[in-house]
Short mmCIF file of C-alpha atoms in Angstrom, two decimals:
data_model
loop_
_atom_site.label_atom_id
_atom_site.label_comp_id
_atom_site.label_asym_id
_atom_site.label_seq_id
_atom_site.Cartn_x
_atom_site.Cartn_y
_atom_site.Cartn_z
CA MET A 962 101.80 117.63 89.19
CA SER A 963 105.41 116.40 89.53
CA SER A 964 106.28 119.45 91.52
CA LEU A 965 103.46 118.77 93.94
CA PHE A 966 104.67 115.16 94.22
CA VAL A 967 108.18 116.30 94.95
CA GLU A 968 107.08 118.90 97.30
CA TYR A 969 105.02 116.56 99.60
CA GLY A 970 106.87 113.51 98.75
CA GLN A 971 110.09 114.64 100.23
CA TRP A 972 108.44 114.99 103.65
CA VAL A 973 106.80 111.56 103.40
CA VAL A 974 110.26 110.06 102.65
CA LEU A 975 111.74 112.00 105.57
CA ALA A 976 109.04 110.61 107.99
CA VAL A 977 109.64 107.12 106.76
CA SER A 978 113.45 107.53 107.07
CA ILE A 979 113.01 108.66 110.76
CA LEU A 980 110.94 105.59 111.49
CA ALA A 981 113.48 103.41 109.84
CA ILE A 982 116.26 104.94 112.03
CA ALA A 983 114.29 104.45 115.07
CA LEU A 984 113.52 100.77 114.12
CA LEU A 985 117.16 100.00 113.27
CA ALA A 986 118.17 101.52 116.63
CA SER A 987 115.95 98.86 118.45
CA THR A 988 117.39 96.05 120.43
CA GLU A 989 114.85 93.54 119.26
CA ALA A 990 115.67 91.60 116.03
CA GLU A 991 112.13 91.81 114.72
CA LEU A 992 112.00 95.61 114.92
CA ARG A 993 115.54 95.86 113.29
CA GLN A 994 114.16 93.70 110.42
CA ARG A 995 111.38 96.04 109.92
CA GLY A 996 113.94 98.91 109.92
CA TYR A 997 115.69 97.44 106.95
CA ILE A 998 112.49 97.28 105.02
CA PHE A 999 111.52 100.82 105.94
CA THR A 1000 115.00 101.94 104.96
CA ALA A 1001 114.37 100.32 101.60
CA ILE A 1002 111.07 102.00 101.09
CA ALA A 1003 112.36 105.40 102.09
CA ARG A 1004 115.45 105.19 99.75
CA PHE A 1005 113.32 103.90 96.96
CA GLY A 1006 110.84 106.89 97.44
CA GLY A 1007 113.77 109.31 97.39
CA GLY A 1008 115.10 107.72 94.28
CA VAL A 1009 111.82 108.25 92.54
CA ILE A 1010 111.93 111.98 93.67
CA PHE A 1011 115.56 112.33 92.33
CA VAL A 1012 114.58 110.78 88.99
CA ILE A 1013 111.67 113.32 88.68
CA THR A 1014 114.02 116.21 89.34
CA GLY A 1015 116.74 114.75 87.05
CA LEU A 1016 119.34 114.11 89.82
CA TRP A 1017 120.58 110.87 88.25
CA ALA A 1018 123.56 110.46 90.42
CA LEU A 1019 121.41 110.66 93.71
CA ALA A 1020 118.91 108.34 92.16
CA ILE A 1021 121.67 105.76 91.61
CA ALA A 1022 122.96 106.21 95.18
CA ASN A 1023 119.44 105.62 96.49
CA ALA A 1024 119.20 102.53 94.29
CA ILE A 1025 122.37 101.24 95.90
CA TYR A 1026 120.98 101.91 99.29
CA VAL A 1027 117.82 100.05 98.56
CA ILE A 1028 120.12 96.95 97.60
CA LEU A 1029 122.19 97.23 100.64
CA SER A 1030 119.12 97.55 102.91
CA MET A 1031 117.49 94.41 101.41
CA LYS A 1032 120.99 92.68 101.76
CA GLY A 1033 121.05 93.68 105.37
CA TYR A 1034 117.45 92.32 105.82
CA ARG A 1035 118.43 89.03 104.28
CA ASP A 1036 121.77 88.77 106.03
CA ASN A 1037 120.36 89.59 109.59
CA ARG A 1038 117.25 87.18 109.46
CA SER A 1039 117.44 84.93 112.53
CA ASP A 1040 116.98 81.20 112.11
CA THR A 1041 114.10 81.39 114.43
CA HIS A 1042 112.28 83.96 112.17
CA SER A 1043 108.78 82.67 111.73
CA ARG A 1044 107.97 81.54 108.28
CA ASN A 1045 104.73 82.66 106.34
CA PRO A 1046 102.27 79.93 106.94
CA MET A 1047 100.76 80.41 103.58
CA TRP A 1048 104.11 79.70 101.94
CA GLU A 1049 104.35 76.57 103.93
CA TYR A 1050 100.91 75.34 102.72
CA TRP A 1051 101.79 76.35 99.11
CA CYS A 1052 105.12 74.27 99.36
CA LYS A 1053 103.26 71.29 100.61
CA ALA A 1054 100.67 71.68 97.80
CA ILE A 1055 103.29 71.71 95.05
CA GLY A 1056 105.10 68.66 96.21
CA THR A 1057 107.34 67.06 98.87
CA LYS A 1058 110.13 69.03 100.55
CA ALA A 1059 113.16 68.57 98.35
CA TYR A 1060 115.78 69.34 100.91
CA GLU A 1061 116.11 69.40 104.71
CA ASP A 1062 117.70 72.90 104.48
CA ASP A 1063 114.92 75.38 104.09
CA ARG A 1064 116.74 77.84 101.75
CA LYS A 1065 117.34 74.89 99.19
CA ALA A 1066 113.94 73.67 99.68
CA ASP A 1067 112.52 77.32 99.08
CA ARG A 1068 114.53 77.59 95.98
CA VAL A 1069 113.04 74.32 94.63
CA ALA A 1070 109.58 75.50 95.63
CA ILE A 1071 110.14 78.76 93.63
CA LEU A 1072 111.06 76.77 90.54
CA ARG A 1073 107.99 74.54 91.05
CA THR A 1074 105.84 77.72 91.39
CA PHE A 1075 107.30 79.02 88.12
CA TYR A 1076 106.36 75.67 86.50
CA VAL A 1077 102.77 75.71 87.82
CA LEU A 1078 102.35 79.36 86.57
CA LEU A 1079 103.68 78.42 83.15
CA HIS A 1080 101.17 75.69 82.96
CA ILE A 1081 98.40 77.87 83.87
CA VAL A 1082 99.43 80.52 81.34
CA ALA A 1083 99.64 77.80 78.62
CA CYS A 1084 96.27 76.44 79.44
CA CYS A 1085 94.68 79.81 79.24
CA ALA A 1086 96.25 80.52 75.88
CA ILE A 1087 94.94 77.06 74.62
CA ILE A 1088 91.51 77.99 75.87
CA ALA A 1089 91.57 81.47 74.30
CA ALA A 1090 92.88 80.16 71.11
CA SER A 1091 90.21 77.37 70.98
CA GLY A 1092 87.44 79.84 71.73
CA ARG A 1093 88.56 82.11 68.95
CA TYR A 1094 88.77 79.12 66.59
CA LEU A 1095 85.31 77.99 67.45
CA GLY A 1096 83.94 81.63 67.25
CA VAL A 1097 83.01 81.80 70.83
CA TRP A 1098 84.67 85.21 71.28
#
């Protein structure tokens, strides 16, 4: 099974890498951003193949490439890059904007999201414990 994955997976990784190179060569910022993402995906896939074949040094090199690709994506985001509208709605739902700077406000929103998820998990645990205590399940 793993030899079949390696045999065909290497060609998929190659195809995604070629697509990434084509996107990174674009003059449009949006396409270059996609190129960084595709580079990270291709390098991650290559790293998985290297782990399966036991080539640990190449797997580590691919992991470094994934990190650098994502750093390139983050560093080259334009300020005019459109934000996800669902993220905007979620931020409004969890409270007022903490800062005028979007990066700082996003960090606060992530902390608030963690807080909301923590409460949901705690409530589910309380309900499960109560149901068990009462013999419902």
